[in-house]
Amino acid sequence: MSAQESASSKRTTYTPDSLLEVAVAVFNERGYDGTSMEDLARAAGITKSSIYHHVKGKEELLTRGVNRALDALNGSLDALDTLEPLPDAGELDRVEQAVFRAVQILVEELPYVTLLLRVRGNTEAERAAQARRREIDRRLAGFVERAAAAGVLRTDLDPHLASRLVFGMVNSVVEWYRPGPGRWSADDVASAVTHLVFDGLRRR
């Protein structure tokens, strides 16, 4: 059963949040460009005019969806920024916490992060999301650079390259992780990624 059919069969009423949930599922299944308002209305089991009571169009739904992911990621970085100043050894702990929390958010907000990672910059909303994502990437790289400057990373790895590889691994989780009974939890996946990364990064 497709995301559209499943969503339609489960909903007889809807709210702005449930409408967003349906829209994000359809965007991820069909692609944003390949989704029409008719597709969204059919998936939600409502009319197009009912959708327009809540949003101006599908671009607003896209913005809400990607902002849910971006706000969660920025919030976690804001919390880590408040830990300053840290002793030198603590700078690597900050990077480790950033990685752990990024994986947690990815798993907990999987449909929304998936949508964020798939935007292509074809609309103003997509370009705005990409700009916010680049700023998050810069903030994460800054944590790695501070750890390198503190002398707690391996000296044979460029910190910029290390940052790209680490967070590329984090982002790759969207391609294979699927929630469900008996599956790994957000903490399970976050722990596995951080152990794998930091056993290789930490200076011996």
XYZ file of N, CA and C in Angstrom:
612
model
N 0.848 -1.197 0.000
C 0.000 0.000 0.000
C 0.882 1.245 0.000
N 0.571 2.217 -0.828
C 1.367 3.436 -0.914
C 1.102 4.328 0.278
N 1.957 5.368 0.455
C 1.762 6.328 1.536
C 0.428 7.029 1.374
N 0.044 7.318 0.135
C -1.224 8.005 -0.109
C -2.402 7.134 0.311
N -2.378 5.847 -0.112
C -3.491 4.962 0.202
C -3.589 4.694 1.694
N -2.412 4.495 2.324
C -2.392 4.224 3.756
C -2.931 5.400 4.543
N -2.487 6.620 4.172
C -2.931 7.814 4.883
C -4.425 8.012 4.723
N -4.950 7.775 3.517
C -6.366 7.973 3.262
C -7.214 7.009 4.067
N -6.743 5.769 4.205
C -7.530 4.761 4.884
C -7.578 4.982 6.378
N -6.617 5.701 6.918
C -6.527 5.871 8.364
C -7.175 7.155 8.862
N -7.461 8.109 7.995
C -7.919 9.409 8.446
C -9.328 9.717 7.943
N -10.193 10.067 8.885
C -11.489 10.603 8.498
C -11.559 12.076 8.856
N -10.729 12.496 9.795
C -10.595 13.906 10.133
C -9.118 14.253 10.052
N -8.806 15.532 10.076
C -7.412 15.919 9.998
C -7.198 17.227 10.743
N -5.941 17.478 11.083
C -5.487 18.703 11.732
C -4.331 19.246 10.912
N -3.887 20.476 11.178
C -2.705 20.959 10.458
C -1.504 20.026 10.593
N -1.316 19.437 11.784
C -0.182 18.530 11.975
C -0.344 17.243 11.186
N -1.555 16.673 11.179
C -1.756 15.430 10.435
C -1.718 15.682 8.928
N -2.159 16.856 8.509
C -2.050 17.222 7.096
C -0.582 17.323 6.694
N 0.239 17.916 7.565
C 1.670 18.015 7.284
C 2.291 16.628 7.222
N 1.897 15.754 8.119
C 2.419 14.385 8.120
C 2.122 13.688 6.798
N 0.890 13.847 6.312
C 0.511 13.247 5.026
C 1.334 13.859 3.894
N 1.455 15.185 3.895
C 2.170 15.861 2.812
C 3.625 15.422 2.745
N 4.271 15.332 3.888
C 5.683 14.932 3.914
C 5.839 13.500 3.410
N 4.920 12.612 3.791
C 4.977 11.230 3.300
C 4.844 11.179 1.778
N 3.944 11.990 1.247
C 3.740 11.989 -0.207
C 4.933 12.635 -0.918
N 5.465 13.723 -0.377
C 6.657 14.350 -0.968
C 7.806 13.344 -1.033
N 7.992 12.590 0.049
C 9.093 11.628 0.081
C 8.858 10.472 -0.882
N 7.616 10.101 -1.100
C 7.302 8.989 -1.977
C 7.347 9.393 -3.457
N 6.787 10.543 -3.779
C 6.646 10.964 -5.175
C 7.681 11.997 -5.607
N 8.353 12.611 -4.634
C 9.198 13.759 -4.930
C 8.371 15.028 -4.852
N 8.983 16.106 -4.372
C 8.220 17.351 -4.228
C 7.704 17.838 -5.583
N 8.582 17.845 -6.581
C 8.173 18.335 -7.903
C 7.093 17.455 -8.520
N 7.095 16.167 -8.179
C 6.131 15.245 -8.766
C 4.817 15.164 -8.018
N 4.656 15.994 -6.982
C 3.435 15.975 -6.174
C 2.557 17.171 -6.512
N 1.308 16.908 -6.788
C 0.342 17.980 -7.047
C -0.561 18.167 -5.843
N -1.306 19.258 -5.830
C -2.281 19.472 -4.767
C -3.354 18.388 -4.815
N -3.667 17.901 -6.005
C -4.620 16.800 -6.129
C -4.101 15.547 -5.424
N -2.793 15.282 -5.568
C -2.200 14.136 -4.892
C -2.323 14.282 -3.373
N -2.057 15.495 -2.871
C -2.128 15.725 -1.435
C -3.554 15.586 -0.919
N -4.498 16.126 -1.663
C -5.904 16.035 -1.254
C -6.360 14.577 -1.231
N -5.973 13.822 -2.240
C -6.357 12.415 -2.304
C -5.730 11.634 -1.147
N -4.475 11.902 -0.842
C -3.801 11.195 0.246
C -4.421 11.526 1.598
N -4.842 12.770 1.782
C -5.446 13.184 3.049
C -6.918 12.805 3.135
N -7.513 12.453 2.002
C -8.923 12.106 1.983
C -9.829 13.312 2.125
N -9.366 14.463 1.607
C -10.131 15.707 1.690
C -10.076 16.404 0.338
N -10.757 17.512 0.232
C -10.747 18.267 -1.016
C -9.596 19.259 -1.026
N -9.232 19.708 -2.219
C -8.184 20.736 -2.319
C -8.594 21.990 -1.578
N -9.850 22.367 -1.663
C -10.295 23.587 -0.987
C -10.127 23.473 0.522
N -10.277 22.273 1.073
C -10.069 22.077 2.508
C -8.607 22.317 2.884
N -7.688 21.874 2.015
C -6.262 22.112 2.282
C -5.982 23.608 2.296
N -6.594 24.337 1.373
C -6.339 25.778 1.282
C -6.896 26.556 2.479
N -7.712 25.931 3.292
C -8.143 26.580 4.528
C -6.983 26.691 5.522
N -5.968 25.817 5.354
C -4.864 25.749 6.304
C -3.548 26.294 5.748
N -3.322 26.134 4.461
C -2.055 26.569 3.857
C -2.321 27.210 2.509
N -1.351 27.996 2.052
C -1.480 28.649 0.755
C -1.252 27.676 -0.397
N -0.490 26.634 -0.136
C -0.193 25.675 -1.185
C 0.850 24.690 -0.724
N 1.330 23.867 -1.650
C 2.247 22.800 -1.246
C 3.607 23.344 -0.816
N 3.985 24.536 -1.302
C 5.276 25.083 -0.891
C 5.278 25.429 0.595
N 4.150 25.878 1.108
C 4.072 26.147 2.544
C 4.197 24.854 3.346
N 3.609 23.775 2.834
C 3.750 22.485 3.507
C 5.198 22.011 3.474
N 5.881 22.233 2.348
C 7.299 21.893 2.272
C 8.090 22.681 3.307
N 7.832 23.983 3.392
C 8.555 24.826 4.344
C 8.340 24.343 5.769
N 7.104 24.043 6.113
C 6.822 23.555 7.461
C 7.526 22.239 7.737
N 7.552 21.383 6.743
C 8.186 20.086 6.923
C 9.680 20.178 7.141
N 10.378 20.908 6.277
C 11.833 21.003 6.423
C 12.207 21.823 7.652
N 11.389 22.815 8.010
C 11.701 23.615 9.195
C 11.582 22.800 10.471
N 10.715 21.805 10.471
C 10.628 20.938 11.655
C 11.963 20.244 11.892
N 12.584 19.751 10.828
C 13.896 19.119 10.954
C 14.974 20.138 11.299
N 14.977 21.252 10.593
C 16.006 22.271 10.814
C 15.937 22.856 12.214
N 14.736 23.104 12.717
C 14.595 23.670 14.057
C 15.110 22.705 15.117
N 14.848 21.410 14.933
C 15.338 20.423 15.894
C 16.864 20.359 15.890
N 17.462 20.378 14.699
C 18.921 20.325 14.599
C 19.565 21.580 15.175
N 19.016 22.742 14.843
C 19.568 23.987 15.385
C 19.417 24.048 16.895
N 18.282 23.554 17.409
C 18.081 23.562 18.850
C 19.122 22.748 19.577
N 19.503 21.612 19.012
C 20.518 20.783 19.660
C 21.881 21.474 19.642
N 22.195 22.185 18.552
C 23.465 22.902 18.478
C 23.473 24.095 19.423
N 22.338 24.767 19.557
C 22.242 25.876 20.507
C 22.553 25.393 21.926
N 22.016 24.230 22.272
C 22.253 23.677 23.609
C 23.729 23.364 23.811
N 24.394 22.843 22.775
C 25.818 22.541 22.891
C 26.656 23.809 22.974
N 26.227 24.864 22.295
C 26.959 26.132 22.360
C 26.961 26.718 23.765
N 25.938 26.433 24.544
C 25.862 26.995 25.897
C 26.843 26.331 26.842
N 27.513 25.263 26.404
C 28.470 24.566 27.258
C 29.804 25.289 27.351
N 30.012 26.311 26.534
C 31.300 27.016 26.554
C 31.473 27.770 27.861
N 32.716 27.998 28.309
C 33.939 27.386 27.770
C 34.144 25.979 28.313
N 34.830 25.173 27.524
C 35.129 23.807 27.920
C 36.643 23.628 28.010
N 37.113 22.731 28.880
C 38.534 22.379 28.832
C 38.834 21.726 27.491
N 40.099 21.688 27.117
C 40.469 21.175 25.796
C 39.866 19.804 25.521
N 39.976 18.894 26.484
C 39.474 17.538 26.268
C 37.966 17.540 26.035
N 37.282 18.538 26.594
C 35.837 18.610 26.449
C 35.385 18.976 25.056
N 36.286 19.526 24.237
C 35.899 19.904 22.881
C 35.538 18.677 22.041
N 36.229 17.566 22.269
C 35.864 16.356 21.543
C 34.557 15.801 22.075
N 34.317 15.951 23.368
C 33.043 15.523 23.932
C 31.889 16.283 23.285
N 32.120 17.570 23.001
C 31.085 18.371 22.357
C 30.782 17.828 20.957
N 31.826 17.479 20.212
C 31.619 16.906 18.881
C 30.855 15.593 18.991
N 31.236 14.767 19.964
C 30.572 13.476 20.136
C 29.094 13.667 20.458
N 28.782 14.628 21.318
C 27.390 14.906 21.643
C 26.634 15.427 20.422
N 27.316 16.240 19.606
C 26.678 16.768 18.393
C 26.315 15.640 17.442
N 27.211 14.675 17.289
C 26.948 13.534 16.409
C 25.814 12.683 16.979
N 25.894 12.393 18.268
C 24.879 11.552 18.908
C 23.494 12.171 18.757
N 23.404 13.461 19.056
C 22.095 14.112 18.997
C 21.607 14.240 17.556
N 22.509 14.459 16.602
C 22.105 14.548 15.196
C 21.471 13.237 14.736
N 22.059 12.109 15.144
C 21.489 10.810 14.767
C 20.138 10.612 15.445
N 20.045 10.957 16.718
C 18.770 10.849 17.424
C 17.667 11.613 16.693
N 17.967 12.856 16.336
C 16.969 13.688 15.658
C 16.607 13.083 14.312
N 17.613 12.586 13.600
C 17.338 11.994 12.293
C 16.350 10.835 12.419
N 16.556 9.982 13.420
C 15.674 8.832 13.595
C 14.304 9.270 14.100
N 14.290 10.175 15.083
C 13.024 10.616 15.673
C 12.173 11.414 14.686
N 12.823 12.165 13.812
C 12.120 13.008 12.838
C 12.420 12.526 11.417
N 12.470 11.226 11.243
C 12.951 10.630 9.991
C 12.263 11.176 8.738
N 10.932 11.247 8.658
C 10.324 11.741 7.414
C 10.714 13.183 7.101
N 10.847 14.004 8.150
C 11.130 15.424 7.955
C 12.593 15.651 7.570
N 13.511 14.897 8.197
C 14.924 15.002 7.819
C 15.131 14.435 6.419
N 14.434 13.349 6.083
C 14.525 12.787 4.732
C 14.120 13.830 3.697
N 13.022 14.514 3.961
C 12.568 15.564 3.047
C 13.618 16.655 2.919
N 14.193 17.071 4.047
C 15.222 18.112 4.030
C 16.408 17.706 3.164
N 16.853 16.472 3.304
C 18.033 16.030 2.568
C 17.774 15.834 1.074
N 16.497 15.823 0.684
C 16.166 15.590 -0.728
C 15.778 16.850 -1.491
N 15.714 18.001 -0.824
C 15.339 19.214 -1.556
C 16.432 19.555 -2.566
N 16.023 20.097 -3.691
C 16.950 20.306 -4.811
C 17.180 21.778 -5.156
N 16.536 22.690 -4.474
C 16.784 24.104 -4.741
C 16.038 24.659 -5.922
N 14.932 24.006 -6.318
C 14.179 24.467 -7.479
C 13.172 25.564 -7.161
N 12.895 25.792 -5.884
C 11.941 26.823 -5.479
C 12.565 27.677 -4.380
N 11.931 28.798 -4.099
C 12.434 29.676 -3.043
C 12.462 28.958 -1.698
N 11.425 28.173 -1.408
C 11.372 27.436 -0.139
C 12.518 26.435 -0.039
N 12.819 25.754 -1.139
C 13.913 24.788 -1.138
C 15.258 25.480 -0.958
N 15.441 26.615 -1.614
C 16.708 27.335 -1.486
C 16.896 27.867 -0.071
N 15.813 28.305 0.550
C 15.897 28.769 1.938
C 16.283 27.617 2.858
N 15.720 26.442 2.620
C 16.050 25.266 3.426
C 17.513 24.877 3.241
N 17.985 24.929 2.003
C 19.381 24.596 1.741
C 20.323 25.570 2.426
N 19.962 26.846 2.460
C 20.800 27.847 3.129
C 20.872 27.564 4.625
N 19.741 27.221 5.227
C 19.739 26.894 6.656
C 20.539 25.616 6.919
N 20.438 24.666 6.019
C 21.204 23.430 6.196
C 22.703 23.700 6.101
N 23.110 24.553 5.168
C 24.539 24.890 5.056
C 25.039 25.559 6.329
N 24.207 26.393 6.948
C 24.600 27.031 8.190
C 24.782 25.995 9.297
N 23.920 25.002 9.347
C 24.085 23.916 10.321
C 25.383 23.167 10.058
N 25.682 22.885 8.785
C 26.934 22.211 8.429
C 28.137 23.025 8.902
N 28.052 24.349 8.755
C 29.155 25.207 9.200
C 29.314 25.144 10.718
N 28.207 25.125 11.421
C 28.276 25.060 12.883
C 28.891 23.735 13.341
N 28.490 22.652 12.703
C 29.052 21.347 13.049
C 30.551 21.293 12.744
N 30.938 21.824 11.595
C 32.359 21.854 11.239
C 33.138 22.688 12.239
N 32.508 23.747 12.757
C 33.168 24.582 13.759
C 33.492 23.808 15.024
N 32.611 22.908 15.439
C 32.887 22.070 16.610
C 34.115 21.195 16.364
N 34.195 20.605 15.165
C 35.330 19.754 14.833
C 36.621 20.575 14.786
N 36.540 21.777 14.231
C 37.732 22.635 14.149
C 38.240 23.003 15.539
N 37.327 23.282 16.462
C 37.753 23.619 17.822
C 38.412 22.427 18.506
N 37.884 21.236 18.255
C 38.507 20.046 18.829
C 39.900 19.831 18.249
N 40.039 20.093 16.942
C 41.356 19.961 16.314
C 42.333 20.978 16.888
N 41.865 22.224 17.071
C 42.725 23.271 17.624
C 43.140 22.952 19.058
N 42.272 22.216 19.777
C 42.590 21.844 21.159
C 43.547 20.663 21.226
N 43.846 20.047 20.075
C 44.804 18.949 20.032
C 44.244 17.612 20.461
N 42.917 17.442 20.372
C 42.318 16.185 20.840
C 41.821 15.311 19.686
N 42.102 15.704 18.440
C 41.804 14.862 17.291
C 43.098 14.293 16.732
N 42.968 13.226 15.961
C 44.118 12.697 15.255
C 44.712 13.786 14.362
N 46.022 13.892 14.358
C 46.671 14.960 13.606
C 46.812 14.637 12.122
N 46.536 13.382 11.736
C 46.682 13.008 10.326
C 45.375 13.152 9.552
N 44.349 13.754 10.177
C 43.078 13.971 9.494
C 42.764 15.457 9.425
N 42.446 15.935 8.224
C 42.015 17.318 8.075
C 40.642 17.471 8.738
N 40.474 18.456 9.634
C 39.191 18.578 10.349
C 38.006 18.846 9.431
N 38.220 19.582 8.338
C 37.128 19.837 7.400
C 36.680 18.541 6.724
N 37.662 17.725 6.313
C 37.352 16.445 5.697
C 36.682 15.522 6.707
N 37.207 15.502 7.930
C 36.622 14.651 8.977
C 35.162 15.016 9.212
N 34.872 16.320 9.258
C 33.502 16.768 9.491
C 32.576 16.308 8.384
N 33.007 16.451 7.127
C 32.177 16.042 6.000
C 31.912 14.536 6.024
N 32.941 13.760 6.335
C 32.777 12.307 6.357
C 31.861 11.864 7.494
N 32.061 12.446 8.668
C 31.266 12.045 9.832
C 29.788 12.356 9.609
N 29.492 13.587 9.204
C 28.094 13.966 9.071
C 27.481 13.437 7.778
N 28.336 13.053 6.820
C 27.836 12.309 5.677
C 27.349 10.934 6.116
N 28.078 10.313 7.048
C 27.639 9.035 7.605
C 26.314 9.200 8.343
N 26.213 10.255 9.134
C 24.974 10.517 9.861
C 23.807 10.631 8.880
N 23.965 11.445 7.848
C 22.878 11.665 6.892
C 22.504 10.404 6.121
N 23.457 9.486 5.960
C 23.181 8.269 5.188
C 22.168 7.367 5.888
N 21.926 7.593 7.174
C 20.975 6.759 7.910
C 19.582 6.819 7.286
N 19.234 7.964 6.668
C 17.884 8.083 6.080
C 17.669 7.093 4.946
N 18.753 6.608 4.339
C 18.622 5.730 3.182
C 18.281 4.297 3.560
N 18.549 3.915 4.817
C 18.307 2.516 5.173
C 17.471 2.319 6.426
N 17.414 3.309 7.313
C 16.686 3.093 8.571
C 15.187 3.143 8.346
N 14.493 2.159 8.862
C 13.041 2.126 8.822
C 12.529 1.761 10.217
N 11.716 2.611 10.828
C 11.220 2.329 12.175
C 10.215 1.175 12.169
N 10.049 0.568 13.329
C 9.064 -0.500 13.444
C 9.368 -1.388 14.628
N 8.446 -2.247 15.005
C 8.659 -3.162 16.133
C 9.900 -4.019 15.927
N 10.707 -4.108 16.967
C 11.911 -4.919 16.883
C 13.077 -4.239 16.198
N 12.862 -3.016 15.725
C 13.949 -2.283 15.061
C 14.802 -1.565 16.100
N 15.958 -1.096 15.671
C 16.824 -0.338 16.567
C 16.151 0.978 16.957
N 16.369 1.395 18.201
C 15.835 2.674 18.662
C 16.746 3.810 18.208
N 16.289 5.042 18.428
C 17.117 6.207 18.100
C 18.424 6.161 18.870
N 18.374 5.789 20.169
C 19.595 5.704 20.973
C 20.518 4.595 20.490
N 19.937 3.463 20.042
C 20.761 2.363 19.523
C 21.583 2.823 18.326
N 20.917 3.492 17.387
C 21.604 3.937 16.173
C 22.611 5.029 16.503
N 22.211 5.970 17.358
C 23.111 7.063 17.731
C 24.362 6.526 18.429
N 24.189 5.546 19.310
C 25.341 4.962 20.010
C 26.268 4.248 19.035
N 25.690 3.500 18.103
C 26.509 2.769 17.132
C 27.339 3.725 16.286
N 26.717 4.807 15.803
C 27.440 5.765 14.970
C 28.544 6.452 15.765
N 28.232 6.911 16.970
C 29.245 7.636 17.741
C 30.410 6.729 18.129
N 30.136 5.480 18.502
C 31.232 4.561 18.839
C 32.098 4.294 17.621
N 31.461 4.100 16.478
C 32.218 3.839 15.259
C 33.093 5.022 14.882
N 32.505 6.238 14.976
C 33.251 7.434 14.604
C 34.389 7.715 15.568
N 34.099 7.714 16.856
C 35.095 8.236 17.798
C 36.156 7.234 18.183
N 35.944 5.966 17.944
C 37.045 5.015 18.091
C 38.091 5.263 17.018
N 37.673 5.853 15.910
C 38.608 6.156 14.838
C 39.191 7.551 14.922
N 38.440 8.509 15.517
C 38.905 9.895 15.562
C 39.763 10.210 16.769
N 39.484 9.564 17.885
C 40.145 9.964 19.133
C 41.640 9.684 19.064
N 42.420 10.638 19.538
C 43.875 10.508 19.512
C 44.330 9.459 20.515
N 45.178 8.561 20.075
C 45.667 7.500 20.968
C 47.019 7.876 21.555
